[in-house]
PDB file of C-alpha atoms in Angstrom:
ATOM      1  CA  MET W   1      48.560  42.739 -29.059  1.00 44.00           C
ATOM      2  CA  ILE W   2      48.077  40.275 -26.205  1.00 46.00           C
ATOM      3  CA  ASP W   3      51.223  38.120 -26.110  1.00 45.00           C
ATOM      4  CA  CYS W   4      51.809  36.761 -22.637  1.00 47.00           C
ATOM      5  CA  LYS W   5      52.263  33.300 -21.203  1.00 45.00           C
ATOM      6  CA  LEU W   6      50.169  32.348 -18.261  1.00 46.00           C
ATOM      7  CA  LYS W   7      50.872  29.010 -16.611  1.00 45.00           C
ATOM      8  CA  PHE W   8      48.883  27.980 -13.447  1.00 44.00           C
ATOM      9  CA  ILE W   9      51.349  26.465 -10.950  1.00 40.00           C
ATOM     10  CA  SER W  10      49.677  26.860  -7.571  1.00 45.00           C
ATOM     11  CA  ASP W  11      47.237  29.003  -5.682  1.00 47.00           C
ATOM     12  CA  ALA W  12      50.320  31.070  -4.361  1.00 45.00           C
ATOM     13  CA  THR W  13      51.248  31.722  -7.997  1.00 45.00           C
ATOM     14  CA  VAL W  14      47.795  32.972  -8.848  1.00 46.00           C
ATOM     15  CA  ILE W  15      47.713  35.220  -5.766  1.00 45.00           C
ATOM     16  CA  SER W  16      51.151  36.626  -6.632  1.00 45.00           C
ATOM     17  CA  LEU W  17      50.049  37.326 -10.214  1.00 47.00           C
ATOM     18  CA  ARG W  18      46.804  39.010  -9.017  1.00 48.00           C
ATOM     19  CA  LEU W  19      48.657  41.181  -6.584  1.00 47.00           C
ATOM     20  CA  PHE W  20      51.332  42.082  -9.285  1.00 47.00           C
ATOM     21  CA  ILE W  21      48.610  43.064 -11.711  1.00 49.00           C
ATOM     22  CA  THR W  22      46.661  44.935  -9.045  1.00 48.00           C
ATOM     23  CA  PHE W  23      49.787  47.083  -8.126  1.00 48.00           C
ATOM     24  CA  THR W  24      50.584  47.637 -11.810  1.00 50.00           C
ATOM     25  CA  LEU W  25      47.180  48.845 -12.456  1.00 50.00           C
ATOM     26  CA  THR W  26      47.148  51.151  -9.478  1.00 48.00           C
ATOM     27  CA  LEU W  27      50.148  52.899 -10.868  1.00 49.00           C
ATOM     28  CA  LEU W  28      48.579  53.152 -14.258  1.00 49.00           C
ATOM     29  CA  ILE W  29      45.496  54.626 -12.823  1.00 49.00           C
ATOM     30  CA  SER W  30      47.583  57.183 -10.851  1.00 47.00           C
ATOM     31  CA  ASN W  31      49.408  58.121 -13.927  1.00 49.00           C
ATOM     32  CA  SER W  32      46.301  58.336 -16.086  1.00 44.00           C
ATOM     33  CA  VAL W  33      44.415  60.631 -13.828  1.00 46.00           C
ATOM     34  CA  ALA W  34      47.339  62.924 -13.129  1.00 47.00           C
ATOM     35  CA  GLY W  35      46.322  65.134 -15.973  1.00 46.00           C
ATOM     36  CA  GLU W  36      42.829  66.338 -16.532  1.00 53.00           C
ATOM     37  CA  SER W  37      43.173  65.706 -20.328  1.00 64.00           C
ATOM     38  CA  TYR W  38      43.465  61.919 -19.833  1.00 72.00           C
ATOM     39  CA  PRO W  39      40.238  59.900 -19.920  1.00 80.00           C
ATOM     40  CA  SER W  40      39.074  57.823 -17.126  1.00 79.00           C
ATOM     41  CA  LEU W  41      39.851  54.087 -17.137  1.00 81.00           C
ATOM     42  CA  TRP W  42      36.415  53.541 -15.691  1.00 81.00           C
ATOM     43  CA  ASN W  43      35.010  54.470 -19.061  1.00 87.00           C
ATOM     44  CA  SER W  44      37.593  52.690 -21.141  1.00 92.00           C
ATOM     45  CA  LYS W  45      36.549  49.074 -21.412  1.00 93.00           C
ATOM     46  CA  ASP W  46      37.268  47.690 -24.860  1.00 96.00           C
ATOM     47  CA  GLU W  47      35.099  44.869 -26.230  1.00 96.00           C
ATOM     48  CA  LYS W  48      37.639  43.576 -28.645  1.00 96.00           C
ATOM     49  CA  LEU W  49      40.394  43.500 -25.967  1.00 96.00           C
ATOM     50  CA  GLN W  50      37.998  41.874 -23.572  1.00 97.00           C
ATOM     51  CA  ILE W  51      37.251  39.025 -26.061  1.00 97.00           C
ATOM     52  CA  ARG W  52      40.853  38.423 -26.647  1.00 96.00           C
ATOM     53  CA  LEU W  53      41.584  38.393 -22.902  1.00 95.00           C
ATOM     54  CA  GLU W  54      38.917  35.897 -22.288  1.00 97.00           C
ATOM     55  CA  ALA W  55      40.062  33.664 -25.128  1.00 96.00           C
ATOM     56  CA  MET W  56      43.581  33.684 -23.809  1.00 95.00           C
ATOM     57  CA  VAL W  57      42.481  32.697 -20.317  1.00 96.00           C
ATOM     58  CA  LYS W  58      40.250  29.952 -21.616  1.00 96.00           C
ATOM     59  CA  GLU W  59      43.100  28.686 -23.807  1.00 96.00           C
ATOM     60  CA  LYS W  60      45.358  28.471 -20.716  1.00 95.00           C
ATOM     61  CA  ALA W  61      42.484  26.592 -18.758  1.00 96.00           C
ATOM     62  CA  LEU W  62      42.585  29.383 -16.202  1.00 95.00           C
ATOM     63  CA  MET W  63      38.828  30.438 -16.385  1.00 95.00           C
ATOM     64  CA  PRO W  64      37.794  27.927 -13.586  1.00 96.00           C
ATOM     65  CA  HIS W  65      40.229  29.881 -11.262  1.00 93.00           C
ATOM     66  CA  VAL W  66      38.589  33.134 -12.313  1.00 93.00           C
ATOM     67  CA  ASP W  67      35.151  31.706 -11.652  1.00 93.00           C
ATOM     68  CA  ALA W  68      36.278  30.389  -8.228  1.00 92.00           C
ATOM     69  CA  GLY W  69      37.622  33.861  -7.241  1.00 87.00           C
ATOM     70  CA  ARG W  70      41.242  32.608  -7.192  1.00 87.00           C
ATOM     71  CA  LEU W  71      42.410  34.708 -10.100  1.00 88.00           C
ATOM     72  CA  SER W  72      41.647  38.213 -11.277  1.00 87.00           C
ATOM     73  CA  LEU W  73      43.161  40.050 -14.213  1.00 89.00           C
ATOM     74  CA  VAL W  74      43.076  43.564 -15.363  1.00 87.00           C
ATOM     75  CA  LEU W  75      44.713  44.477 -18.707  1.00 91.00           C
ATOM     76  CA  VAL W  76      45.201  48.155 -19.797  1.00 90.00           C
ATOM     77  CA  ASP W  77      46.623  49.053 -23.176  1.00 93.00           C
ATOM     78  CA  ILE W  78      48.182  52.564 -22.741  1.00 88.00           C
ATOM     79  CA  SER W  79      49.925  52.523 -26.161  1.00 91.00           C
ATOM     80  CA  ASP W  80      47.891  55.693 -26.727  1.00 90.00           C
ATOM     81  CA  GLY W  81      47.563  57.468 -23.320  1.00 84.00           C
ATOM     82  CA  TYR W  82      44.671  59.496 -24.527  1.00 88.00           C
ATOM     83  CA  HIS W  83      42.704  56.515 -25.632  1.00 92.00           C
ATOM     84  CA  PRO W  84      43.407  53.604 -23.160  1.00 92.00           C
ATOM     85  CA  ARG W  85      41.717  50.228 -23.629  1.00 94.00           C
ATOM     86  CA  LEU W  86      40.728  48.124 -20.712  1.00 94.00           C
ATOM     87  CA  ALA W  87      39.809  44.490 -20.313  1.00 95.00           C
ATOM     88  CA  GLU W  88      39.279  42.634 -17.064  1.00 94.00           C
ATOM     89  CA  LEU W  89      38.183  39.442 -15.436  1.00 94.00           C
ATOM     90  CA  GLY W  90      37.203  39.768 -11.788  1.00 89.00           C
ATOM     91  CA  GLY W  91      38.499  43.410 -11.887  1.00 85.00           C
ATOM     92  CA  ASP W  92      36.261  44.442  -9.037  1.00 80.00           C
ATOM     93  CA  MET W  93      37.371  41.576  -6.716  1.00 80.00           C
ATOM     94  CA  MET W  94      38.492  42.600  -3.311  1.00 77.00           C
ATOM     95  CA  VAL W  95      41.820  40.941  -2.402  1.00 75.00           C
ATOM     96  CA  TYR W  96      44.277  41.088   0.572  1.00 74.00           C
ATOM     97  CA  ALA W  97      47.379  42.772  -0.864  1.00 74.00           C
ATOM     98  CA  ALA W  98      49.843  41.675   1.850  1.00 80.00           C
ATOM     99  CA  SER W  99      52.874  44.094   1.693  1.00 87.00           C
ATOM    100  CA  LEU W 100      51.713  46.315  -1.198  1.00 84.00           C
ATOM    101  CA  PRO W 101      50.544  48.986   1.163  1.00 87.00           C
ATOM    102  CA  LYS W 102      54.123  49.542   2.035  1.00 92.00           C
ATOM    103  CA  ILE W 103      54.471  51.253  -1.349  1.00 91.00           C
ATOM    104  CA  ALA W 104      51.812  53.786  -0.143  1.00 91.00           C
ATOM    105  CA  ILE W 105      53.836  54.401   3.071  1.00 94.00           C
ATOM    106  CA  LEU W 106      57.038  54.883   1.060  1.00 95.00           C
ATOM    107  CA  LEU W 107      55.313  57.345  -1.313  1.00 94.00           C
ATOM    108  CA  SER W 108      53.859  59.267   1.531  1.00 95.00           C
ATOM    109  CA  ALA W 109      57.205  59.516   3.341  1.00 97.00           C
ATOM    110  CA  PHE W 110      58.806  60.984   0.261  1.00 96.00           C
ATOM    111  CA  VAL W 111      56.029  63.350  -0.333  1.00 97.00           C
ATOM    112  CA  GLN W 112      56.570  64.729   3.167  1.00 97.00           C
ATOM    113  CA  ILE W 113      60.292  64.806   2.710  1.00 97.00           C
ATOM    114  CA  GLU W 114      59.717  66.873  -0.389  1.00 96.00           C
ATOM    115  CA  GLN W 115      57.416  69.165   1.480  1.00 96.00           C
ATOM    116  CA  GLY W 116      59.935  69.620   4.301  1.00 96.00           C
ATOM    117  CA  LYS W 117      57.641  67.887   6.849  1.00 96.00           C
ATOM    118  CA  LEU W 118      59.955  64.921   7.297  1.00 96.00           C
ATOM    119  CA  LYS W 119      63.742  64.806   7.353  1.00 96.00           C
ATOM    120  CA  LEU W 120      65.463  61.941   5.614  1.00 96.00           C
ATOM    121  CA  ASP W 121      67.820  61.145   8.621  1.00 96.00           C
ATOM    122  CA  GLU W 122      69.712  57.967   9.040  1.00 97.00           C
ATOM    123  CA  LYS W 123      67.004  56.296  11.091  1.00 97.00           C
ATOM    124  CA  LEU W 124      64.301  56.991   8.587  1.00 97.00           C
ATOM    125  CA  HIS W 125      66.494  55.938   5.708  1.00 97.00           C
ATOM    126  CA  LYS W 126      67.224  52.644   7.365  1.00 97.00           C
ATOM    127  CA  ASP W 127      63.447  52.117   8.145  1.00 97.00           C
ATOM    128  CA  LEU W 128      62.548  52.891   4.514  1.00 97.00           C
ATOM    129  CA  THR W 129      65.226  50.463   3.311  1.00 96.00           C
ATOM    130  CA  ASP W 130      64.170  47.667   5.673  1.00 96.00           C
ATOM    131  CA  MET W 131      60.508  48.171   4.892  1.00 95.00           C
ATOM    132  CA  ILE W 132      61.025  47.885   1.129  1.00 95.00           C
ATOM    133  CA  ARG W 133      64.156  45.653   0.738  1.00 95.00           C
ATOM    134  CA  PHE W 134      63.295  43.205   3.514  1.00 94.00           C
ATOM    135  CA  SER W 135      59.531  43.892   3.885  1.00 93.00           C
ATOM    136  CA  SER W 136      59.877  44.644   7.623  1.00 94.00           C
ATOM    137  CA  ASN W 137      56.567  45.067   9.348  1.00 91.00           C
ATOM    138  CA  ALA W 138      58.099  46.789  12.279  1.00 92.00           C
ATOM    139  CA  ALA W 139      59.940  49.412   9.990  1.00 94.00           C
ATOM    140  CA  ALA W 140      56.750  49.915   8.151  1.00 93.00           C
ATOM    141  CA  THR W 141      54.878  50.801  11.277  1.00 92.00           C
ATOM    142  CA  ARG W 142      57.569  53.120  12.387  1.00 94.00           C
ATOM    143  CA  VAL W 143      57.515  54.987   9.134  1.00 95.00           C
ATOM    144  CA  LEU W 144      53.698  55.133   9.320  1.00 93.00           C
ATOM    145  CA  ASP W 145      54.057  56.655  12.751  1.00 93.00           C
ATOM    146  CA  ARG W 146      56.300  59.344  11.456  1.00 96.00           C
ATOM    147  CA  VAL W 147      54.181  60.112   8.477  1.00 96.00           C
ATOM    148  CA  GLY W 148      50.927  59.998  10.322  1.00 93.00           C
ATOM    149  CA  ARG W 149      47.848  57.948   9.490  1.00 90.00           C
ATOM    150  CA  GLU W 150      45.485  60.685   8.511  1.00 91.00           C
ATOM    151  CA  GLU W 151      48.264  62.490   6.546  1.00 94.00           C
ATOM    152  CA  LEU W 152      48.964  59.250   4.692  1.00 92.00           C
ATOM    153  CA  LEU W 153      45.304  58.781   3.766  1.00 89.00           C
ATOM    154  CA  GLU W 154      45.187  62.405   2.435  1.00 92.00           C
ATOM    155  CA  ILE W 155      48.101  61.688   0.179  1.00 93.00           C
ATOM    156  CA  ILE W 156      46.904  58.453  -1.245  1.00 88.00           C
ATOM    157  CA  GLN W 157      43.427  59.930  -1.962  1.00 87.00           C
ATOM    158  CA  SER W 158      44.818  63.078  -3.482  1.00 88.00           C
ATOM    159  CA  PHE W 159      44.045  63.938  -6.993  1.00 83.00           C
ATOM    160  CA  LYS W 160      47.767  63.795  -7.870  1.00 86.00           C
ATOM    161  CA  PHE W 161      48.152  60.080  -6.846  1.00 84.00           C
ATOM    162  CA  ARG W 162      44.577  58.594  -6.241  1.00 79.00           C
ATOM    163  CA  LEU W 163      45.927  55.249  -4.896  1.00 79.00           C
ATOM    164  CA  TYR W 164      42.512  55.053  -3.342  1.00 77.00           C
ATOM    165  CA  ASP W 165      39.395  56.304  -5.033  1.00 74.00           C
ATOM    166  CA  PRO W 166      36.580  56.970  -2.541  1.00 75.00           C
ATOM    167  CA  GLU W 167      34.153  57.884  -5.171  1.00 75.00           C
ATOM    168  CA  HIS W 168      34.270  54.312  -6.646  1.00 73.00           C
ATOM    169  CA  GLY W 169      35.480  52.590  -3.529  1.00 69.00           C
ATOM    170  CA  GLY W 170      38.601  50.811  -4.856  1.00 72.00           C
ATOM    171  CA  GLY W 171      42.368  51.118  -4.791  1.00 76.00           C
ATOM    172  CA  LEU W 172      45.115  50.678  -2.216  1.00 74.00           C
ATOM    173  CA  TRP W 173      43.847  51.362   1.236  1.00 73.00           C
ATOM    174  CA  VAL W 174      46.018  51.553   4.397  1.00 74.00           C
ATOM    175  CA  GLY W 175      43.756  50.729   7.334  1.00 68.00           C
ATOM    176  CA  LYS W 176      45.896  49.308  10.215  1.00 69.00           C
ATOM    177  CA  ASP W 177      49.503  48.904  11.324  1.00 72.00           C
ATOM    178  CA  TYR W 178      51.741  46.145  10.258  1.00 69.00           C
ATOM    179  CA  ALA W 179      53.146  45.603  13.709  1.00 63.00           C
ATOM    180  CA  LYS W 180      51.292  43.514  16.392  1.00 60.00           C
ATOM    181  CA  LYS W 181      49.724  46.517  18.075  1.00 52.00           C
ATOM    182  CA  GLY W 182      47.517  47.221  15.060  1.00 44.00           C
ATOM    183  CA  VAL W 183      47.154  43.519  14.051  1.00 36.00           C
ATOM    184  CA  PHE W 184      47.603  43.873  10.295  1.00 36.00           C
ATOM    185  CA  PHE W 185      46.960  45.913   7.272  1.00 42.00           C
ATOM    186  CA  LEU W 186      43.741  45.954   5.301  1.00 38.00           C
ATOM    187  CA  VAL W 187      43.650  47.084   1.701  1.00 41.00           C
ATOM    188  CA  ALA W 188      41.004  47.287  -1.017  1.00 40.00           C
ATOM    189  CA  PRO W 189      42.616  46.669  -4.478  1.00 40.00           C
ATOM    190  CA  ASN W 190      39.253  46.321  -6.250  1.00 39.00           C
ATOM    191  CA  LEU W 191      40.078  49.027  -8.761  1.00 37.00           C
ATOM    192  CA  PHE W 192      37.029  49.269 -10.896  1.00 34.00           C
ATOM    193  CA  PHE W 193      33.393  48.538 -10.505  1.00 28.00           C
ATOM    194  CA  SER W 194      32.360  48.006  -6.823  1.00 27.00           C
ATOM    195  CA  ALA W 195      33.664  47.970  -3.252  1.00 26.00           C
ATOM    196  CA  ALA W 196      32.762  46.310  -0.091  1.00 26.00           C
ATOM    197  CA  SER W 197      31.925  48.767   2.715  1.00 24.00           C
ATOM    198  CA  CYS W 198      34.145  46.886   5.150  1.00 25.00           C
ATOM    199  CA  TRP W 199      37.177  48.339   3.492  1.00 30.00           C
ATOM    200  CA  LEU W 200      35.969  51.916   3.787  1.00 29.00           C
ATOM    201  CA  PRO W 201      37.285  53.890   6.847  1.00 33.00           C
ATOM    202  CA  GLN W 202      33.845  54.911   8.012  1.00 31.00           C
ATOM    203  CA  SER W 203      32.669  51.288   8.178  1.00 30.00           C
ATOM    204  CA  SER W 204      32.020  49.781  11.588  1.00 29.00           C
ATOM    205  CA  HIS W 205      32.196  46.191  10.290  1.00 30.00           C
ATOM    206  CA  CYS W 206      35.971  45.930  10.165  1.00 28.00           C
TER     207      CYS W 206
END
């Protein structure tokens, strides 16, 4: 049952909502594909759920913001993990996800700690804490330096996590450093139907 309250307050609110939904869906996708027996969300669009989502958005007078590209929504009902139901509005929209890639850096650091490739020393612990608790860009870049850029990309594209799906060109992508030397991070949270080539690592347009 869809029973959520959406109230448009400002563009910033819409962006925050979009990023929260994007990140939540990223985790859902990762969990859903972790086992081979789970179906792909790419093939799980549900017509009835789609109709209800559109009705709710129209009732809240939010459809103009969807049409203008200021709001995108993806709803996944995983009450039955083997039969997920998907509805979306602007689900393939590419958005700038600000600090969400720090989650990918955090994940990759702990993967390497578990593998024995990184040691959770006092300095790394502080950088991880500052990166997540205070959203420190400098700390994020230091952790990324220790994890390694290519190693991080391997982790987020691995079958176990699949935070970025190169086959469909969507997900959470870590492209550049947070600190000034790398300008900023680029991500591609368009999780479903299409992707802009600019967000792919082999592109020369970024």
